[in-house]
Amino acid sequence: MPRLLVCTDSFPPQLNGVSVVTASMVTGLTARGWDCAVLAPAYPPTLCAALSEPPVLRRFSISSRALPSYPAVRLAWPPLRLAHRIIRDFRPDLVHCATEFTVGWAGLRAARAYDVPVVTTHHTDFSRYCDAYGVPFLRPVVQRWLGGFHRRAQLTMAPSTTVERTLRAMHVGHTAVWGGGVDTTHFSPRHFSLLSRHRFAMGADFTFLHVGRLAPEKNVEFVLDAFEHVRVRFRERRLRLIIAGAGPIERRLRQRAGDDVIFLGAVDRVRDLPALYASADGFVTASETETLGLVVLEAMASGLPVVACDAAGVGEHLEHARNGLAFAPGDMNGCVSAMSRLVADASLHERLRVGARASAESLSTDRALDQLDALLHKVMAAAAVSCGPSASPLVMTPAR
């Protein structure tokens, strides 16, 4: 049974795309015969458990503190000693660093000390966040850090070919595209119900949905403005916009939104989110920084037509007029026009529903996890060859 140590700065119950994909990886590989251990921050009981933690026999937690401006984000001191001890005791065949921060950094350092092969994932291009947070001058510094981190791994996985090109530009040579897929059973049109429409205050109104963290880089204010333009166009018809998610700018967004905008906060992914997706009429996002756009794939799997910015990873799965409608980054008129077409054209709406589901079925989680299983075995096999026949996996002493 191969052993995998996952080192991540984000894991359930913390809710974001990285934690969702990483938890899915651990669950899926365990089902495929891997013995998985996880090193991740500890989270307080008060953290909203919108994402349930997968069963992990070996979960190593380290203390963490909330980021002052964003309490849901936890910061941990680099657990280098603990990472060394785990590798000595657990003796993994492979270490996966899912993030580039303190926990991922400690896992990378410890794995290299013991000559354990490392796989990393570049989930988030943090250099692109610099503009959204008002520090564009830091972008080259962040890129150098990210590139230096991933160049130390045997393989770096990218959620999309767009991200893979970014990695190559950072001189990261050993890459593979793997995005994690989408659970097409959990997210499905079969979860539609009139009861859910009533519960989420949709009623008979045409309802747009936005799901995601309420943070500057998600460009939610753009969505609010676009919805207001569409609402004015259709004065004779009731429209709604539902915002599902939480984050540091939630209060500002609530103050800006009109009466037809509903904020749900963090939504339980198991109990509520599938029905929310499947029961809405359209999904809209204006984020320009998504490396994969998991929420877009979840909406598609639910048979929900998507209006999205044709940028970064989202553009690789969004096919204009087939599974959704695309608009260019920053193009308010394009976004308003796409949203208006969904409202006005019932035949287009139905065609996009069918196309969205078909697209998602080709990106199922099961298929993606089979690919990951094979990919990780190839990394281990290549590492075994490079070590040579004299290398003993039982000798766990730091490499000189």
C-alpha positions as semicolon CSV with decimal commas, in nm:
position;residue;x (nm);y (nm);z (nm)
1;M;0,000;0,000;0,000
2;P;0,163;0,332;-0,106
3;R;0,179;0,602;0,161
4;L;0,112;0,968;0,092
5;L;0,167;1,263;0,324
6;V;-0,043;1,567;0,230
7;C;0,083;1,901;0,362
8;T;-0,166;2,182;0,322
9;D;-0,240;2,524;0,467
10;S;-0,611;2,479;0,390
11;F;-0,827;2,178;0,476
12;P;-1,184;2,117;0,594
13;P;-1,372;2,254;0,774
14;Q;-1,219;2,563;0,613
15;L;-1,415;2,623;0,295
16;N;-1,247;2,723;-0,032
17;G;-1,150;2,565;-0,361
18;V;-0,815;2,437;-0,231
19;S;-0,968;2,262;0,070
20;V;-1,244;2,108;-0,143
21;V;-1,003;1,966;-0,402
22;T;-0,750;1,851;-0,140
23;A;-1,017;1,674;0,065
24;S;-1,148;1,507;-0,251
25;M;-0,794;1,394;-0,332
26;V;-0,745;1,237;0,011
27;T;-1,083;1,062;0,004
28;G;-1,040;0,939;-0,352
29;L;-0,685;0,810;-0,309
30;T;-0,778;0,634;0,016
31;A;-1,055;0,454;-0,174
32;R;-0,796;0,354;-0,433
33;G;-0,568;0,185;-0,182
34;W;-0,345;0,468;-0,060
35;D;-0,257;0,517;0,306
36;C;-0,292;0,894;0,348
37;A;-0,181;1,125;0,629
38;V;-0,261;1,496;0,644
39;L;-0,066;1,779;0,806
40;A;-0,286;2,090;0,826
41;P;-0,377;2,377;1,059
42;A;-0,618;2,323;1,346
43;Y;-0,944;2,512;1,321
44;P;-1,155;2,653;1,605
45;P;-1,500;2,503;1,678
46;T;-1,656;2,837;1,590
47;L;-1,549;2,804;1,227
48;C;-1,855;2,738;1,015
49;A;-1,843;2,372;0,917
50;A;-1,991;2,424;0,570
51;L;-1,744;2,163;0,446
52;S;-1,727;1,834;0,632
53;E;-1,387;1,684;0,703
54;P;-1,306;1,359;0,521
55;P;-1,220;1,059;0,737
56;V;-0,842;1,055;0,777
57;L;-0,683;0,804;1,013
58;R;-0,371;1,017;1,049
59;R;-0,457;1,385;1,082
60;F;-0,178;1,598;1,228
61;S;-0,295;1,942;1,333
62;I;-0,092;2,246;1,427
63;S;-0,209;2,560;1,603
64;S;-0,307;2,852;1,386
65;R;-0,419;3,213;1,416
66;A;-0,682;3,403;1,222
67;L;-0,568;3,656;0,967
68;P;-0,687;3,988;1,121
69;S;-0,851;4,118;0,804
70;Y;-0,992;3,777;0,705
71;P;-1,072;3,559;1,013
72;A;-1,168;3,252;0,805
73;V;-0,806;3,230;0,681
74;R;-0,576;3,065;0,933
75;L;-0,200;3,122;0,956
76;A;0,027;2,860;1,110
77;W;0,390;2,880;1,217
78;P;0,604;2,660;0,987
79;P;0,582;2,311;1,148
80;L;0,925;2,197;1,030
81;R;1,006;1,976;1,333
82;L;0,665;1,810;1,318
83;A;0,702;1,748;0,945
84;H;1,039;1,581;1,008
85;R;0,889;1,361;1,280
86;I;0,592;1,259;1,066
87;I;0,817;1,158;0,778
88;R;1,039;0,954;1,011
89;D;0,742;0,777;1,170
90;F;0,497;0,750;0,879
91;R;0,764;0,689;0,614
92;P;0,567;0,817;0,314
93;D;0,650;0,709;-0,037
94;L;0,546;1,053;-0,157
95;V;0,478;1,397;-0,011
96;H;0,217;1,622;-0,166
97;C;0,240;1,994;-0,088
98;A;-0,101;2,135;-0,176
99;T;-0,010;2,493;-0,085
100;E;0,298;2,714;-0,098
101;F;0,274;2,868;0,248
102;T;0,400;2,762;0,589
103;V;0,267;2,405;0,604
104;G;0,346;2,331;0,241
105;W;0,690;2,486;0,282
106;A;0,762;2,270;0,589
107;G;0,651;1,957;0,404
108;L;0,874;2,041;0,109
109;R;1,178;2,107;0,328
110;A;1,132;1,790;0,533
111;A;1,070;1,570;0,229
112;R;1,383;1,693;0,057
113;A;1,583;1,634;0,375
114;Y;1,485;1,266;0,365
115;D;1,497;1,226;-0,016
116;V;1,123;1,161;-0,036
117;P;0,982;1,263;-0,377
118;V;0,755;1,566;-0,374
119;V;0,453;1,661;-0,581
120;T;0,313;2,014;-0,552
121;T;-0,005;2,177;-0,679
122;H;-0,028;2,537;-0,797
123;H;-0,393;2,591;-0,702
124;T;-0,382;2,970;-0,678
125;D;-0,178;3,228;-0,865
126;F;-0,136;3,464;-0,572
127;S;0,069;3,701;-0,786
128;R;-0,254;3,795;-0,965
129;Y;-0,413;3,891;-0,633
130;C;-0,164;4,175;-0,591
131;D;-0,368;4,408;-0,812
132;A;-0,694;4,330;-0,629
133;Y;-0,533;4,405;-0,293
134;G;-0,366;4,727;-0,405
135;V;-0,003;4,606;-0,408
136;P;0,076;4,547;-0,779
137;F;0,445;4,617;-0,717
138;L;0,468;4,291;-0,521
139;R;0,367;4,075;-0,816
140;P;0,723;3,995;-0,935
141;V;0,827;3,909;-0,578
142;V;0,534;3,669;-0,537
143;Q;0,605;3,509;-0,875
144;R;0,968;3,447;-0,779
145;W;0,858;3,284;-0,454
146;L;0,605;3,060;-0,628
147;G;0,849;2,959;-0,899
148;G;1,126;2,882;-0,652
149;F;0,889;2,667;-0,445
150;H;0,760;2,454;-0,732
151;R;1,099;2,407;-0,899
152;R;1,202;2,200;-0,594
153;A;0,936;1,934;-0,663
154;Q;0,957;1,628;-0,887
155;L;0,623;1,731;-1,038
156;T;0,389;2,030;-1,012
157;M;0,023;1,983;-1,097
158;A;-0,169;2,268;-1,259
159;P;-0,550;2,291;-1,254
160;S;-0,556;2,405;-1,619
161;T;-0,334;2,449;-1,922
162;T;-0,343;2,824;-1,858
163;V;-0,184;2,770;-1,519
164;E;0,064;2,525;-1,668
165;R;0,178;2,797;-1,908
166;T;0,219;3,032;-1,612
167;L;0,435;2,773;-1,438
168;R;0,649;2,730;-1,747
169;A;0,699;3,107;-1,756
170;M;0,829;3,076;-1,398
171;H;1,078;2,813;-1,527
172;V;0,898;2,524;-1,356
173;G;0,985;2,238;-1,586
174;H;0,808;1,925;-1,460
175;T;0,435;1,989;-1,483
176;A;0,108;1,807;-1,549
177;V;-0,249;1,931;-1,581
178;W;-0,482;1,797;-1,312
179;G;-0,780;1,993;-1,185
180;G;-0,966;1,751;-0,960
181;G;-1,284;1,732;-1,167
182;V;-1,635;1,780;-1,032
183;D;-1,863;1,542;-0,843
184;T;-2,140;1,491;-1,100
185;T;-2,344;1,279;-0,859
186;H;-2,341;1,525;-0,572
187;F;-2,404;1,818;-0,809
188;S;-2,683;1,724;-1,046
189;P;-3,004;1,863;-1,202
190;R;-3,196;1,599;-1,006
191;H;-3,163;1,819;-0,696
192;F;-3,402;2,077;-0,843
193;S;-3,720;2,127;-0,644
194;L;-3,991;2,388;-0,605
195;L;-3,951;2,349;-0,230
196;S;-3,586;2,459;-0,260
197;R;-3,687;2,757;-0,470
198;H;-3,929;2,856;-0,195
199;R;-3,672;2,791;0,081
200;F;-3,410;3,009;-0,089
201;A;-3,664;3,287;-0,159
202;M;-3,655;3,244;-0,539
203;G;-4,026;3,187;-0,589
204;A;-4,127;3,240;-0,950
205;D;-3,861;3,509;-1,005
206;F;-3,580;3,450;-1,254
207;T;-3,287;3,397;-1,016
208;F;-2,917;3,440;-1,080
209;L;-2,674;3,274;-0,840
210;H;-2,318;3,362;-0,742
211;V;-2,118;3,121;-0,522
212;G;-1,775;3,192;-0,380
213;R;-1,564;3,374;-0,125
214;L;-1,655;3,739;-0,082
215;A;-1,306;3,877;-0,131
216;P;-1,168;4,154;-0,357
217;E;-1,018;3,917;-0,615
218;K;-1,359;3,759;-0,684
219;N;-1,494;4,081;-0,839
220;V;-1,839;4,043;-0,682
221;E;-1,908;4,418;-0,701
222;F;-1,896;4,384;-1,079
223;V;-2,168;4,117;-1,054
224;L;-2,385;4,343;-0,838
225;D;-2,354;4,628;-1,088
226;A;-2,431;4,401;-1,384
227;F;-2,738;4,262;-1,211
228;E;-2,867;4,613;-1,142
229;H;-2,838;4,698;-1,514
230;V;-3,027;4,380;-1,607
231;R;-3,296;4,447;-1,348
232;V;-3,354;4,792;-1,499
233;R;-3,386;4,638;-1,847
234;F;-3,658;4,401;-1,726
235;R;-3,870;4,632;-1,514
236;E;-4,181;4,431;-1,598
237;R;-4,030;4,110;-1,461
238;R;-3,907;4,021;-1,113
239;L;-3,540;3,920;-1,100
240;R;-3,327;3,809;-0,808
241;L;-2,959;3,761;-0,737
242;I;-2,850;3,522;-0,463
243;I;-2,499;3,553;-0,319
244;A;-2,376;3,239;-0,140
245;G;-2,049;3,269;0,047
246;A;-1,872;3,472;0,312
247;G;-1,560;3,683;0,329
248;P;-1,398;4,010;0,432
249;I;-1,598;4,238;0,201
250;E;-1,942;4,093;0,277
251;R;-2,052;4,397;0,475
252;R;-1,949;4,634;0,196
253;L;-2,134;4,424;-0,061
254;R;-2,450;4,415;0,150
255;Q;-2,445;4,794;0,179
256;R;-2,411;4,826;-0,198
257;A;-2,676;4,571;-0,297
258;G;-3,039;4,645;-0,373
259;D;-3,351;4,485;-0,230
260;D;-3,355;4,208;-0,492
261;V;-3,016;4,072;-0,379
262;I;-3,014;3,800;-0,113
263;F;-2,703;3,709;0,089
264;L;-2,701;3,355;0,229
265;G;-2,357;3,351;0,392
266;A;-2,166;3,022;0,391
267;V;-2,382;2,738;0,260
268;D;-2,344;2,374;0,363
269;R;-2,192;2,190;0,066
270;V;-2,354;1,858;0,149
271;R;-2,700;1,954;0,266
272;D;-2,786;2,276;0,081
273;L;-2,551;2,369;-0,202
274;P;-2,659;2,102;-0,458
275;A;-3,023;2,209;-0,434
276;L;-2,926;2,576;-0,450
277;Y;-2,735;2,526;-0,774
278;A;-2,995;2,303;-0,937
279;S;-3,292;2,522;-0,844
280;A;-3,154;2,856;-0,965
281;D;-3,195;2,983;-1,323
282;G;-2,847;3,112;-1,405
283;F;-2,498;3,130;-1,256
284;V;-2,286;3,442;-1,287
285;T;-1,926;3,518;-1,192
286;A;-1,684;3,793;-1,291
287;S;-1,366;3,660;-1,131
288;E;-1,057;3,696;-1,351
289;T;-0,816;3,500;-1,128
290;E;-0,961;3,147;-1,120
291;T;-0,705;2,874;-1,193
292;L;-0,987;2,620;-1,235
293;G;-1,319;2,776;-1,138
294;L;-1,461;2,488;-0,933
295;V;-1,789;2,670;-0,870
296;V;-1,837;2,706;-1,245
297;L;-1,795;2,330;-1,289
298;E;-2,035;2,263;-1,001
299;A;-2,294;2,493;-1,161
300;M;-2,251;2,314;-1,495
301;A;-2,287;1,974;-1,329
302;S;-2,614;2,099;-1,180
303;G;-2,744;2,189;-1,526
304;L;-2,718;2,559;-1,455
305;P;-2,634;2,794;-1,747
306;V;-2,321;2,994;-1,671
307;V;-2,235;3,357;-1,744
308;A;-1,865;3,399;-1,673
309;C;-1,557;3,601;-1,752
310;D;-1,353;3,429;-2,022
311;A;-1,026;3,443;-1,831
312;A;-0,773;3,210;-1,668
313;G;-0,892;2,854;-1,598
314;V;-1,263;2,924;-1,646
315;G;-1,214;2,990;-2,016
316;E;-1,092;2,635;-2,073
317;H;-1,428;2,480;-1,983
318;L;-1,668;2,759;-2,081
319;E;-1,782;2,718;-2,443
320;H;-1,976;3,024;-2,553
321;A;-2,335;2,948;-2,655
322;R;-2,288;2,576;-2,581
323;N;-2,265;2,543;-2,201
324;G;-2,273;2,909;-2,104
325;L;-2,216;3,265;-2,217
326;A;-1,875;3,432;-2,196
327;F;-1,777;3,796;-2,168
328;A;-1,435;3,961;-2,181
329;P;-1,260;4,075;-1,861
330;G;-1,400;4,409;-1,746
331;D;-1,669;4,415;-2,018
332;M;-1,980;4,531;-1,829
333;N;-2,190;4,559;-2,145
334;G;-2,092;4,203;-2,242
335;C;-2,189;4,066;-1,900
336;V;-2,522;4,254;-1,896
337;S;-2,601;4,137;-2,248
338;A;-2,528;3,772;-2,160
339;M;-2,740;3,785;-1,845
340;S;-3,022;3,952;-2,040
341;R;-3,015;3,678;-2,306
342;L;-3,064;3,414;-2,038
343;V;-3,367;3,598;-1,905
344;A;-3,527;3,666;-2,243
345;D;-3,452;3,352;-2,448
346;A;-3,607;3,036;-2,303
347;S;-3,481;2,811;-2,584
348;L;-3,123;2,934;-2,534
349;H;-3,159;2,880;-2,160
350;E;-3,266;2,518;-2,211
351;R;-2,991;2,449;-2,465
352;L;-2,726;2,581;-2,227
353;R;-2,863;2,368;-1,943
354;V;-2,816;2,054;-2,149
355;G;-2,473;2,161;-2,272
356;A;-2,355;2,251;-1,923
357;R;-2,439;1,909;-1,783
358;A;-2,278;1,731;-2,077
359;S;-1,957;1,929;-2,029
360;A;-1,941;1,847;-1,659
361;E;-1,992;1,475;-1,717
362;S;-1,667;1,465;-1,914
363;L;-1,487;1,615;-1,611
364;S;-1,612;1,382;-1,338
365;T;-1,420;1,345;-1,012
366;D;-1,393;0,967;-1,049
367;R;-1,217;1,000;-1,382
368;A;-0,986;1,270;-1,245
369;L;-0,893;1,063;-0,940
370;D;-0,809;0,763;-1,156
371;Q;-0,576;0,990;-1,354
372;L;-0,420;1,121;-1,032
373;D;-0,366;0,769;-0,898
374;A;-0,179;0,672;-1,215
375;L;0,017;0,998;-1,217
376;L;0,141;0,961;-0,859
377;H;0,248;0,601;-0,921
378;K;0,455;0,723;-1,217
379;V;0,626;0,981;-0,995
380;M;0,712;0,712;-0,738
381;A;0,840;0,477;-1,008
382;A;1,060;0,749;-1,159
383;A;1,196;0,836;-0,814
384;A;1,275;0,471;-0,743
385;V;1,471;0,445;-1,068
386;S;1,667;0,763;-0,995
387;C;1,755;0,638;-0,647
388;G;1,893;0,312;-0,785
389;P;1,866;-0,042;-0,648
390;S;2,088;0,026;-0,349
391;A;1,849;0,283;-0,199
392;S;1,656;0,151;0,101
393;P;1,311;0,300;0,174
394;L;1,348;0,192;0,538
395;V;1,645;0,415;0,610
396;M;1,485;0,740;0,716
397;T;1,777;0,966;0,801
398;P;1,817;1,320;0,669
399;A;1,996;1,339;0,337
400;R;2,332;1,516;0,343
